[in-house]
One Martini backbone bead per residue (centre of mass of N, CA, C, O) as a GRO file, in nm:
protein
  126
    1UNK     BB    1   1.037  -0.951   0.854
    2UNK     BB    2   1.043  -0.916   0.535
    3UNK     BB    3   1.165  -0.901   0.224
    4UNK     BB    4   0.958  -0.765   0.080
    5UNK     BB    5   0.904  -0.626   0.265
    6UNK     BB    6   1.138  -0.385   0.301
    7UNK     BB    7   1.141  -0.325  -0.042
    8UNK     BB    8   0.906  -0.148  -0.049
    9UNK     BB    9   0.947   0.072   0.100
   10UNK     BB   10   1.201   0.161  -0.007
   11UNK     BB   11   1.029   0.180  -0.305
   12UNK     BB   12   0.847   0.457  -0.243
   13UNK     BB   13   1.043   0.726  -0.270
   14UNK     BB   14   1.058   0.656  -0.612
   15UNK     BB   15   0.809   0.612  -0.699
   16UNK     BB   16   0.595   0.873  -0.572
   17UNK     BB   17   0.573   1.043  -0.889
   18UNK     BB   18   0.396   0.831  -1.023
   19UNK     BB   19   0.179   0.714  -0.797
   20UNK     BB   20   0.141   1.039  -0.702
   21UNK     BB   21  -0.147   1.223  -0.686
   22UNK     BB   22  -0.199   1.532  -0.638
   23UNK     BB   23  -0.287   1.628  -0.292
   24UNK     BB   24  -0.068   1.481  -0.077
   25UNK     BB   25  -0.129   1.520   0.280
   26UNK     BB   26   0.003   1.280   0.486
   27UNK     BB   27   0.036   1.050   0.800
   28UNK     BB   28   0.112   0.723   0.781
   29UNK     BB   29   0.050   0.415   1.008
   30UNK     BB   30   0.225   0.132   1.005
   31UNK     BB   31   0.074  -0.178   1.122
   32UNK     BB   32   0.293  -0.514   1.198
   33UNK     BB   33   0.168  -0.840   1.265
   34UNK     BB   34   0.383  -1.117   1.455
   35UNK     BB   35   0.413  -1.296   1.696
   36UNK     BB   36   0.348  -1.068   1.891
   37UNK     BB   37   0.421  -0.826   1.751
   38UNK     BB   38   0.522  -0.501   1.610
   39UNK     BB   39   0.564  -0.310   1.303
   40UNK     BB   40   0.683   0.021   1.222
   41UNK     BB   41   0.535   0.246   0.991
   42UNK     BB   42   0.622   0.547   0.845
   43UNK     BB   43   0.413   0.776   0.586
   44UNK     BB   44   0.535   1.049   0.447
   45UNK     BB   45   0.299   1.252   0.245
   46UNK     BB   46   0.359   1.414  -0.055
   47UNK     BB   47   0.371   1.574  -0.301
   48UNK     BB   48   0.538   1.319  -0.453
   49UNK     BB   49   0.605   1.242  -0.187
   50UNK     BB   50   0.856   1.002   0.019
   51UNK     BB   51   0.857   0.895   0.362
   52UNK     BB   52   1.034   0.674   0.548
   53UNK     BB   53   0.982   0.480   0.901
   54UNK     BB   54   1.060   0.308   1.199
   55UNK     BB   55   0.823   0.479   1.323
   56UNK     BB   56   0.650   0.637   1.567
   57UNK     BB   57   0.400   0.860   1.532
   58UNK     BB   58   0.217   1.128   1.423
   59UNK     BB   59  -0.092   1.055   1.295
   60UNK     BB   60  -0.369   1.062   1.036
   61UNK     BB   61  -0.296   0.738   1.000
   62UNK     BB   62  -0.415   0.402   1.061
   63UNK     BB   63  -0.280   0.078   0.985
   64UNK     BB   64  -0.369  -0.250   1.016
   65UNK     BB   65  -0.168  -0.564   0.985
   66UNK     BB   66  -0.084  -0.851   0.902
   67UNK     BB   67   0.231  -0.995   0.755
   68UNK     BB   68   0.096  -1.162   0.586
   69UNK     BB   69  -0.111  -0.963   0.460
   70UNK     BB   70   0.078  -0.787   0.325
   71UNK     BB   71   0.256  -0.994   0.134
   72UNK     BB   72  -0.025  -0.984  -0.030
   73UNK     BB   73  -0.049  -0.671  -0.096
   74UNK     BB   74   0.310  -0.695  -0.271
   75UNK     BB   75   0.193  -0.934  -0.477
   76UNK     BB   76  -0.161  -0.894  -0.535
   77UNK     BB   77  -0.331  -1.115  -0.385
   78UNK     BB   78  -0.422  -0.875  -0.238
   79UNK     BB   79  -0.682  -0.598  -0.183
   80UNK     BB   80  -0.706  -0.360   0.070
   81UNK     BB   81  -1.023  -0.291   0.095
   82UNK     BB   82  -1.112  -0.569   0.138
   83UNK     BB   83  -1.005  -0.619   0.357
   84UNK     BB   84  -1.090  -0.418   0.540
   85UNK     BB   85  -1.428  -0.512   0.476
   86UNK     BB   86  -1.370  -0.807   0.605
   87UNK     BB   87  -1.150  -0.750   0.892
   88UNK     BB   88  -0.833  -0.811   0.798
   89UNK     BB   89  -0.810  -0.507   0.875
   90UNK     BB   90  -0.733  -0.187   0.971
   91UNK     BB   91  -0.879   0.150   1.003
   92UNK     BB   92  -0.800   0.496   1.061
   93UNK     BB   93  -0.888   0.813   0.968
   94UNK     BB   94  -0.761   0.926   0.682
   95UNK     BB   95  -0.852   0.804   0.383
   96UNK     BB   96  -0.707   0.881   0.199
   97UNK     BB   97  -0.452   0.778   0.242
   98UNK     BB   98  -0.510   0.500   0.196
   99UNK     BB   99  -0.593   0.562  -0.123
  100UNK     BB  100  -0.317   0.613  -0.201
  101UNK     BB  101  -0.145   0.375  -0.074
  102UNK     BB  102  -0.306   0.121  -0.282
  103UNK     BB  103  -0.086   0.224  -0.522
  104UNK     BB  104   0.156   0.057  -0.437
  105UNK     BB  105   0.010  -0.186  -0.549
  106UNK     BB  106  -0.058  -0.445  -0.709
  107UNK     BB  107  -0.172  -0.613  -0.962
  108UNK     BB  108  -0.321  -0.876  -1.019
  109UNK     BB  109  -0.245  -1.188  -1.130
  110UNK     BB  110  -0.365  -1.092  -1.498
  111UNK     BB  111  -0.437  -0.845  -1.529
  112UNK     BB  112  -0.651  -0.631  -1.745
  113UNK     BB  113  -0.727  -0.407  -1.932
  114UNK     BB  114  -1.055  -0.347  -2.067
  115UNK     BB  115  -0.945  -0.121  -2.332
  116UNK     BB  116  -0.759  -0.376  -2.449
  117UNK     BB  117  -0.941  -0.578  -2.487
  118UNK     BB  118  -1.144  -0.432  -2.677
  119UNK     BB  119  -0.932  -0.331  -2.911
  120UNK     BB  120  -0.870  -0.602  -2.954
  121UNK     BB  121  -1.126  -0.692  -3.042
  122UNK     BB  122  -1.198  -0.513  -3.299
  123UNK     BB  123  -0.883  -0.487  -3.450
  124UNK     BB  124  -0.677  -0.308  -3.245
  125UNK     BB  125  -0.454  -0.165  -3.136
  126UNK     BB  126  -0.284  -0.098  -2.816
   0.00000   0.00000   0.00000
């Protein structure tokens, strides 16, 4: 597992505040392989708050993806749904949990909001 898939999990229970709106509630399984291995992580979603462990264990989702394709979806690099759509990684079970958790990604390098864009074209501040 890579030094950066470490420290995302890592930064997600700090983060789960600002990430996580809504009534989320409920545990997703990434299971992340790499040269016949399988790295398996825990995370338990409440309202705000974020469990991480390297365990498997009774989820109410499940998520495969390769490790390298994980490490370009917290570089901003892919997609999580794009992927998933593509079938470069798998789903099953509860979607919201994939669609809460795909907010903890990075926006790629480069995004800009479409609404300051246009209030720069305008010639109002952002």
């Amino acid at each position: 597992m890579t030094e950066a898939t470490e420290r995302f999990f890592e930064s997600l229970p700090s983060r789960a505040p600002d990430v996580l709106g809504g009534l989320i509630d409920g545990t997703l399984q990434i299971d992340l392989g790499s040269d016949h291995r399988t790295e398996h992580w825990l995370v338990r979603t409440r309202p705000g708050s974020v469990q991480v462990s390297r365990a498997r264990g009774p989820a109410d989702a499940l998520w495969y993806s390769s490790a390298a394709l994980f490490d370009r979806l917290i570089s901003g690099e892919a997609q999580g749904l794009a992927a998933v759509l593509r079938n470069e990684s798998t789903f099953s079970g509860n979607v919201v949990l994939f669609l809460a958790f795909r907010r903890f990604f990075p926006n790629p390098p480069g995004t800009r909001d479409p609404r300051e864009v246009a209030r720069r074209a305008a010639g109002r501040p952002a």
